[in-house]
mmCIF file with all atom_site columns, C-alpha atoms in Angstrom:
data_model
loop_
_atom_site.group_PDB
_atom_site.id
_atom_site.type_symbol
_atom_site.label_atom_id
_atom_site.label_alt_id
_atom_site.label_comp_id
_atom_site.label_asym_id
_atom_site.label_entity_id
_atom_site.label_seq_id
_atom_site.pdbx_PDB_ins_code
_atom_site.Cartn_x
_atom_site.Cartn_y
_atom_site.Cartn_z
_atom_site.occupancy
_atom_site.B_iso_or_equiv
_atom_site.pdbx_formal_charge
_atom_site.auth_seq_id
_atom_site.auth_comp_id
_atom_site.auth_asym_id
_atom_site.auth_atom_id
_atom_site.pdbx_PDB_model_num
ATOM 1   C CA . MET A 1 1   ? 96.214  -56.853 37.146  1.00 69.00 ? 12  MET A CA 1
ATOM 2   C CA . PHE A 1 2   ? 97.310  -56.274 33.553  1.00 76.00 ? 13  PHE A CA 1
ATOM 3   C CA . GLN A 1 3   ? 97.521  -60.033 32.955  1.00 79.00 ? 14  GLN A CA 1
ATOM 4   C CA . ASP A 1 4   ? 93.937  -60.388 34.246  1.00 80.00 ? 15  ASP A CA 1
ATOM 5   C CA . ILE A 1 5   ? 92.773  -57.776 31.748  1.00 82.00 ? 16  ILE A CA 1
ATOM 6   C CA . VAL A 1 6   ? 94.593  -59.525 28.900  1.00 83.00 ? 17  VAL A CA 1
ATOM 7   C CA . GLU A 1 7   ? 93.129  -62.870 29.970  1.00 86.00 ? 18  GLU A CA 1
ATOM 8   C CA . ALA A 1 8   ? 89.576  -61.468 30.150  1.00 85.00 ? 19  ALA A CA 1
ATOM 9   C CA . SER A 1 9   ? 89.996  -59.767 26.769  1.00 87.00 ? 20  SER A CA 1
ATOM 10  C CA . LEU A 1 10  ? 91.202  -62.968 25.120  1.00 89.00 ? 21  LEU A CA 1
ATOM 11  C CA . LEU A 1 11  ? 88.348  -64.979 26.586  1.00 92.00 ? 22  LEU A CA 1
ATOM 12  C CA . PHE A 1 12  ? 85.938  -62.276 25.468  1.00 91.00 ? 23  PHE A CA 1
ATOM 13  C CA . ASP A 1 13  ? 87.368  -62.450 21.935  1.00 90.00 ? 24  ASP A CA 1
ATOM 14  C CA . PHE A 1 14  ? 86.798  -66.202 21.803  1.00 90.00 ? 25  PHE A CA 1
ATOM 15  C CA . TYR A 1 15  ? 83.480  -66.483 23.629  1.00 92.00 ? 26  TYR A CA 1
ATOM 16  C CA . GLY A 1 16  ? 81.939  -63.004 23.797  1.00 91.00 ? 27  GLY A CA 1
ATOM 17  C CA . GLN A 1 17  ? 79.193  -63.921 21.361  1.00 93.00 ? 28  GLN A CA 1
ATOM 18  C CA . LEU A 1 18  ? 77.969  -66.560 23.824  1.00 94.00 ? 29  LEU A CA 1
ATOM 19  C CA . LEU A 1 19  ? 77.231  -63.953 26.505  1.00 94.00 ? 30  LEU A CA 1
ATOM 20  C CA . SER A 1 20  ? 73.918  -62.192 26.963  1.00 93.00 ? 31  SER A CA 1
ATOM 21  C CA . GLU A 1 21  ? 73.593  -58.813 25.262  1.00 93.00 ? 32  GLU A CA 1
ATOM 22  C CA . ILE A 1 22  ? 73.941  -56.876 28.544  1.00 91.00 ? 33  ILE A CA 1
ATOM 23  C CA . GLN A 1 23  ? 76.970  -58.918 29.639  1.00 93.00 ? 34  GLN A CA 1
ATOM 24  C CA . ARG A 1 24  ? 78.604  -58.390 26.264  1.00 94.00 ? 35  ARG A CA 1
ATOM 25  C CA . GLN A 1 25  ? 77.999  -54.642 26.368  1.00 94.00 ? 36  GLN A CA 1
ATOM 26  C CA . VAL A 1 26  ? 79.286  -54.329 29.950  1.00 94.00 ? 37  VAL A CA 1
ATOM 27  C CA . MET A 1 27  ? 82.413  -56.334 29.083  1.00 93.00 ? 38  MET A CA 1
ATOM 28  C CA . GLU A 1 28  ? 83.047  -54.184 25.994  1.00 93.00 ? 39  GLU A CA 1
ATOM 29  C CA . LEU A 1 29  ? 82.644  -50.939 27.907  1.00 94.00 ? 40  LEU A CA 1
ATOM 30  C CA . TYR A 1 30  ? 84.778  -52.071 30.816  1.00 92.00 ? 41  TYR A CA 1
ATOM 31  C CA . TYR A 1 31  ? 87.604  -53.872 29.002  1.00 89.00 ? 42  TYR A CA 1
ATOM 32  C CA . GLU A 1 32  ? 87.655  -52.301 25.562  1.00 89.00 ? 43  GLU A CA 1
ATOM 33  C CA . GLU A 1 33  ? 86.407  -48.767 26.213  1.00 91.00 ? 44  GLU A CA 1
ATOM 34  C CA . ASN A 1 34  ? 88.057  -48.634 29.662  1.00 90.00 ? 45  ASN A CA 1
ATOM 35  C CA . LEU A 1 35  ? 85.000  -47.111 31.350  1.00 93.00 ? 46  LEU A CA 1
ATOM 36  C CA . SER A 1 36  ? 84.667  -47.263 35.125  1.00 93.00 ? 47  SER A CA 1
ATOM 37  C CA . LEU A 1 37  ? 81.913  -49.164 36.909  1.00 95.00 ? 48  LEU A CA 1
ATOM 38  C CA . GLY A 1 38  ? 80.250  -45.843 37.705  1.00 95.00 ? 49  GLY A CA 1
ATOM 39  C CA . GLU A 1 39  ? 80.312  -44.700 34.080  1.00 95.00 ? 50  GLU A CA 1
ATOM 40  C CA . ILE A 1 40  ? 78.832  -47.993 32.927  1.00 95.00 ? 51  ILE A CA 1
ATOM 41  C CA . ALA A 1 41  ? 76.189  -47.821 35.672  1.00 95.00 ? 52  ALA A CA 1
ATOM 42  C CA . GLU A 1 42  ? 75.131  -44.391 34.391  1.00 94.00 ? 53  GLU A CA 1
ATOM 43  C CA . GLU A 1 43  ? 75.014  -45.693 30.826  1.00 91.00 ? 54  GLU A CA 1
ATOM 44  C CA . PHE A 1 44  ? 72.604  -48.508 31.764  1.00 92.00 ? 55  PHE A CA 1
ATOM 45  C CA . ASN A 1 45  ? 70.864  -46.694 34.598  1.00 94.00 ? 56  ASN A CA 1
ATOM 46  C CA . ILE A 1 46  ? 71.763  -49.433 37.099  1.00 93.00 ? 57  ILE A CA 1
ATOM 47  C CA . SER A 1 47  ? 73.859  -49.505 40.257  1.00 94.00 ? 58  SER A CA 1
ATOM 48  C CA . ARG A 1 48  ? 77.622  -49.946 40.313  1.00 95.00 ? 59  ARG A CA 1
ATOM 49  C CA . GLN A 1 49  ? 76.978  -53.221 42.143  1.00 95.00 ? 60  GLN A CA 1
ATOM 50  C CA . GLY A 1 50  ? 74.771  -54.327 39.255  1.00 94.00 ? 61  GLY A CA 1
ATOM 51  C CA . VAL A 1 51  ? 77.583  -53.585 36.805  1.00 94.00 ? 62  VAL A CA 1
ATOM 52  C CA . TYR A 1 52  ? 80.083  -55.395 39.029  1.00 95.00 ? 63  TYR A CA 1
ATOM 53  C CA . ASP A 1 53  ? 77.791  -58.437 39.267  1.00 95.00 ? 64  ASP A CA 1
ATOM 54  C CA . ALA A 1 54  ? 77.267  -58.466 35.494  1.00 93.00 ? 65  ALA A CA 1
ATOM 55  C CA . LEU A 1 55  ? 81.041  -58.342 34.951  1.00 93.00 ? 66  LEU A CA 1
ATOM 56  C CA . LYS A 1 56  ? 81.720  -61.147 37.423  1.00 94.00 ? 67  LYS A CA 1
ATOM 57  C CA . THR A 1 57  ? 78.957  -63.316 35.979  1.00 95.00 ? 68  THR A CA 1
ATOM 58  C CA . ALA A 1 58  ? 80.260  -62.715 32.457  1.00 95.00 ? 69  ALA A CA 1
ATOM 59  C CA . GLN A 1 59  ? 83.826  -63.530 33.509  1.00 94.00 ? 70  GLN A CA 1
ATOM 60  C CA . LYS A 1 60  ? 82.715  -66.759 35.188  1.00 95.00 ? 71  LYS A CA 1
ATOM 61  C CA . SER A 1 61  ? 80.773  -67.695 32.047  1.00 95.00 ? 72  SER A CA 1
ATOM 62  C CA . LEU A 1 62  ? 83.801  -67.021 29.858  1.00 94.00 ? 73  LEU A CA 1
ATOM 63  C CA . GLU A 1 63  ? 86.015  -69.117 32.129  1.00 94.00 ? 74  GLU A CA 1
ATOM 64  C CA . HIS A 1 64  ? 83.430  -71.915 32.050  1.00 95.00 ? 75  HIS A CA 1
ATOM 65  C CA . TYR A 1 65  ? 83.330  -71.836 28.227  1.00 94.00 ? 76  TYR A CA 1
ATOM 66  C CA . GLU A 1 66  ? 87.115  -71.991 28.108  1.00 92.00 ? 77  GLU A CA 1
ATOM 67  C CA . GLU A 1 67  ? 87.162  -74.894 30.542  1.00 94.00 ? 78  GLU A CA 1
ATOM 68  C CA . LYS A 1 68  ? 84.705  -76.829 28.354  1.00 93.00 ? 79  LYS A CA 1
ATOM 69  C CA . LEU A 1 69  ? 85.809  -75.768 24.862  1.00 93.00 ? 80  LEU A CA 1
ATOM 70  C CA . GLY A 1 70  ? 89.476  -74.824 25.274  1.00 92.00 ? 81  GLY A CA 1
ATOM 71  C CA . ARG A 1 71  ? 89.659  -72.497 22.256  1.00 91.00 ? 82  ARG A CA 1
ATOM 72  C CA . LYS A 1 72  ? 92.032  -70.046 23.955  1.00 91.00 ? 83  LYS A CA 1
ATOM 73  C CA . ARG A 1 73  ? 94.239  -72.892 25.163  1.00 92.00 ? 84  ARG A CA 1
ATOM 74  C CA . ASP A 1 74  ? 94.325  -74.351 21.632  1.00 92.00 ? 85  ASP A CA 1
ATOM 75  C CA . PHE A 1 75  ? 95.111  -70.925 20.192  1.00 90.00 ? 86  PHE A CA 1
ATOM 76  C CA . GLU A 1 76  ? 97.995  -70.449 22.630  1.00 90.00 ? 87  GLU A CA 1
ATOM 77  C CA . ARG A 1 77  ? 99.327  -73.925 21.837  1.00 91.00 ? 88  ARG A CA 1
ATOM 78  C CA . ARG A 1 78  ? 99.200  -73.207 18.090  1.00 89.00 ? 89  ARG A CA 1
ATOM 79  C CA . GLN A 1 79  ? 100.877 -69.849 18.700  1.00 89.00 ? 90  GLN A CA 1
ATOM 80  C CA . GLU A 1 80  ? 103.736 -71.595 20.547  1.00 91.00 ? 91  GLU A CA 1
ATOM 81  C CA . ILE A 1 81  ? 104.168 -73.981 17.597  1.00 89.00 ? 92  ILE A CA 1
ATOM 82  C CA . VAL A 1 82  ? 104.154 -71.093 15.130  1.00 89.00 ? 93  VAL A CA 1
ATOM 83  C CA . ASN A 1 83  ? 106.731 -69.205 17.209  1.00 90.00 ? 94  ASN A CA 1
ATOM 84  C CA . ALA A 1 84  ? 108.971 -72.295 17.408  1.00 90.00 ? 95  ALA A CA 1
ATOM 85  C CA . MET A 1 85  ? 108.692 -72.817 13.662  1.00 88.00 ? 96  MET A CA 1
ATOM 86  C CA . GLU A 1 86  ? 109.534 -69.159 13.017  1.00 89.00 ? 97  GLU A CA 1
ATOM 87  C CA . ARG A 1 87  ? 112.666 -69.536 15.166  1.00 90.00 ? 98  ARG A CA 1
ATOM 88  C CA . GLU A 1 88  ? 113.625 -72.685 13.225  1.00 89.00 ? 99  GLU A CA 1
ATOM 89  C CA . VAL A 1 89  ? 113.109 -70.934 9.887   1.00 87.00 ? 100 VAL A CA 1
ATOM 90  C CA . GLU A 1 90  ? 115.279 -68.032 11.100  1.00 88.00 ? 101 GLU A CA 1
ATOM 91  C CA . GLU A 1 91  ? 117.992 -70.509 12.108  1.00 88.00 ? 102 GLU A CA 1
ATOM 92  C CA . ILE A 1 92  ? 117.812 -72.198 8.700   1.00 87.00 ? 103 ILE A CA 1
ATOM 93  C CA . VAL A 1 93  ? 118.097 -68.826 6.979   1.00 85.00 ? 104 VAL A CA 1
ATOM 94  C CA . LYS A 1 94  ? 121.193 -68.024 9.051   1.00 86.00 ? 105 LYS A CA 1
ATOM 95  C CA . LEU A 1 95  ? 122.740 -71.411 8.226   1.00 86.00 ? 106 LEU A CA 1
ATOM 96  C CA . ARG A 1 96  ? 121.933 -70.946 4.562   1.00 82.00 ? 107 ARG A CA 1
ATOM 97  C CA . LYS A 1 97  ? 123.663 -67.561 4.553   1.00 84.00 ? 108 LYS A CA 1
ATOM 98  C CA . LYS A 1 98  ? 126.738 -69.112 6.188   1.00 85.00 ? 109 LYS A CA 1
ATOM 99  C CA . LEU A 1 99  ? 126.752 -71.950 3.663   1.00 82.00 ? 110 LEU A CA 1
ATOM 100 C CA . ASN A 1 100 ? 126.382 -69.508 0.783   1.00 80.00 ? 111 ASN A CA 1
ATOM 101 C CA . GLU A 1 101 ? 129.312 -67.481 2.099   1.00 84.00 ? 112 GLU A CA 1
ATOM 102 C CA . SER A 1 102 ? 131.431 -70.612 2.478   1.00 82.00 ? 113 SER A CA 1
ATOM 103 C CA . LEU A 1 103 ? 130.438 -71.761 -0.992  1.00 78.00 ? 114 LEU A CA 1
ATOM 104 C CA . ARG A 1 104 ? 131.368 -68.380 -2.402  1.00 79.00 ? 115 ARG A CA 1
ATOM 105 C CA . LYS A 1 105 ? 134.794 -68.585 -0.758  1.00 79.00 ? 116 LYS A CA 1
ATOM 106 C CA . ILE A 1 106 ? 135.331 -72.108 -2.073  1.00 76.00 ? 117 ILE A CA 1
ATOM 107 C CA . SER A 1 107 ? 134.166 -71.045 -5.498  1.00 72.00 ? 118 SER A CA 1
ATOM 108 C CA . ASP A 1 108 ? 136.574 -68.095 -5.482  1.00 75.00 ? 119 ASP A CA 1
ATOM 109 C CA . PHE A 1 109 ? 139.405 -70.364 -4.411  1.00 74.00 ? 120 PHE A CA 1
ATOM 110 C CA . SER A 1 110 ? 138.463 -73.023 -6.990  1.00 67.00 ? 121 SER A CA 1
ATOM 111 C CA . GLU A 1 111 ? 138.292 -70.387 -9.680  1.00 65.00 ? 122 GLU A CA 1
ATOM 112 C CA . LYS A 1 112 ? 141.771 -69.217 -8.804  1.00 67.00 ? 123 LYS A CA 1
ATOM 113 C CA . ALA A 1 113 ? 143.034 -72.779 -8.650  1.00 64.00 ? 124 ALA A CA 1
ATOM 114 C CA . GLY A 1 114 ? 141.094 -73.801 -11.740 1.00 57.00 ? 125 GLY A CA 1
ATOM 115 C CA . VAL A 1 115 ? 139.368 -76.790 -10.098 1.00 58.00 ? 126 VAL A CA 1
ATOM 116 C CA . LEU A 1 116 ? 135.920 -77.708 -8.896  1.00 56.00 ? 127 LEU A CA 1
ATOM 117 C CA . SER A 1 117 ? 136.128 -79.293 -5.451  1.00 61.00 ? 128 SER A CA 1
ATOM 118 C CA . LYS A 1 118 ? 133.977 -82.121 -4.148  1.00 65.00 ? 129 LYS A CA 1
ATOM 119 C CA . SER A 1 119 ? 133.230 -80.087 -1.028  1.00 67.00 ? 130 SER A CA 1
ATOM 120 C CA . GLN A 1 120 ? 131.867 -77.306 -3.220  1.00 66.00 ? 131 GLN A CA 1
ATOM 121 C CA . ILE A 1 121 ? 129.467 -79.723 -4.886  1.00 69.00 ? 132 ILE A CA 1
ATOM 122 C CA . GLU A 1 122 ? 128.478 -81.185 -1.497  1.00 73.00 ? 133 GLU A CA 1
ATOM 123 C CA . MET A 1 123 ? 127.884 -77.746 -0.033  1.00 73.00 ? 134 MET A CA 1
ATOM 124 C CA . GLN A 1 124 ? 125.668 -76.849 -2.981  1.00 74.00 ? 135 GLN A CA 1
ATOM 125 C CA . LYS A 1 125 ? 123.589 -79.967 -2.279  1.00 77.00 ? 136 LYS A CA 1
ATOM 126 C CA . ASN A 1 126 ? 123.348 -78.979 1.402   1.00 75.00 ? 137 ASN A CA 1
ATOM 127 C CA . ILE A 1 127 ? 122.139 -75.511 0.453   1.00 77.00 ? 138 ILE A CA 1
ATOM 128 C CA . GLU A 1 128 ? 119.494 -77.000 -1.807  1.00 78.00 ? 139 GLU A CA 1
ATOM 129 C CA . GLN A 1 129 ? 118.353 -79.318 1.006   1.00 79.00 ? 140 GLN A CA 1
ATOM 130 C CA . LEU A 1 130 ? 118.193 -76.450 3.474   1.00 77.00 ? 141 LEU A CA 1
ATOM 131 C CA . SER A 1 131 ? 116.193 -74.412 0.995   1.00 76.00 ? 142 SER A CA 1
ATOM 132 C CA . GLU A 1 132 ? 113.715 -77.266 0.629   1.00 80.00 ? 143 GLU A CA 1
ATOM 133 C CA . ILE A 1 133 ? 113.450 -77.668 4.420   1.00 80.00 ? 144 ILE A CA 1
ATOM 134 C CA . GLY A 1 134 ? 112.886 -73.929 4.808   1.00 76.00 ? 145 GLY A CA 1
ATOM 135 C CA . LYS A 1 135 ? 110.195 -73.996 2.117   1.00 77.00 ? 146 LYS A CA 1
ATOM 136 C CA . ASN A 1 136 ? 108.447 -76.920 3.797   1.00 79.00 ? 147 ASN A CA 1
ATOM 137 C CA . MET A 1 137 ? 108.568 -75.182 7.177   1.00 79.00 ? 148 MET A CA 1
ATOM 138 C CA . ARG A 1 138 ? 107.115 -71.999 5.687   1.00 77.00 ? 149 ARG A CA 1
ATOM 139 C CA . ASP A 1 139 ? 104.323 -74.042 4.111   1.00 78.00 ? 150 ASP A CA 1
ATOM 140 C CA . ASP A 1 140 ? 103.638 -75.721 7.475   1.00 76.00 ? 151 ASP A CA 1
ATOM 141 C CA . LEU A 1 141 ? 103.694 -72.354 9.204   1.00 76.00 ? 152 LEU A CA 1
ATOM 142 C CA . ASN A 1 142 ? 101.180 -70.930 6.732   1.00 74.00 ? 153 ASN A CA 1
ATOM 143 C CA . LYS A 1 143 ? 98.912  -73.942 7.226   1.00 74.00 ? 154 LYS A CA 1
ATOM 144 C CA . LEU A 1 144 ? 99.033  -73.430 10.987  1.00 73.00 ? 155 LEU A CA 1
ATOM 145 C CA . ILE A 1 145 ? 98.274  -69.744 10.628  1.00 71.00 ? 156 ILE A CA 1
ATOM 146 C CA . GLU A 1 146 ? 95.292  -70.518 8.375   1.00 69.00 ? 157 GLU A CA 1
ATOM 147 C CA . TYR A 1 147 ? 94.050  -73.106 10.871  1.00 62.00 ? 158 TYR A CA 1
#
């Protein structure tokens, strides 16, 4: 039931402007204002059956628009990509923190020993590469969000 309401609300967000004025108003009152069929019927001075029919017709229209245009499906696909990229960025941030900690330990050790190790230099390069990858992923994420 709840999933049906979410689905109808999403479709309404994408295609509500394509509905007739009465269908749009009935959908808004039912799904957004949470009015009952009876309350909506009183508002428009029509029967509950008339409200029910208007809702069902509007829902079928919204489903038809989605079937033809696929805006909700595209939105959900983009959202999955954005979520995956956010997880990747979080993983890169965690790896960067670990590398920084390791580099700090190596640096402390090198300082005590008075030498600069090759692994320290290599780790610094890895951190710089990870930073660049993270920056690129953030840029890609922002482009997707803007799209």
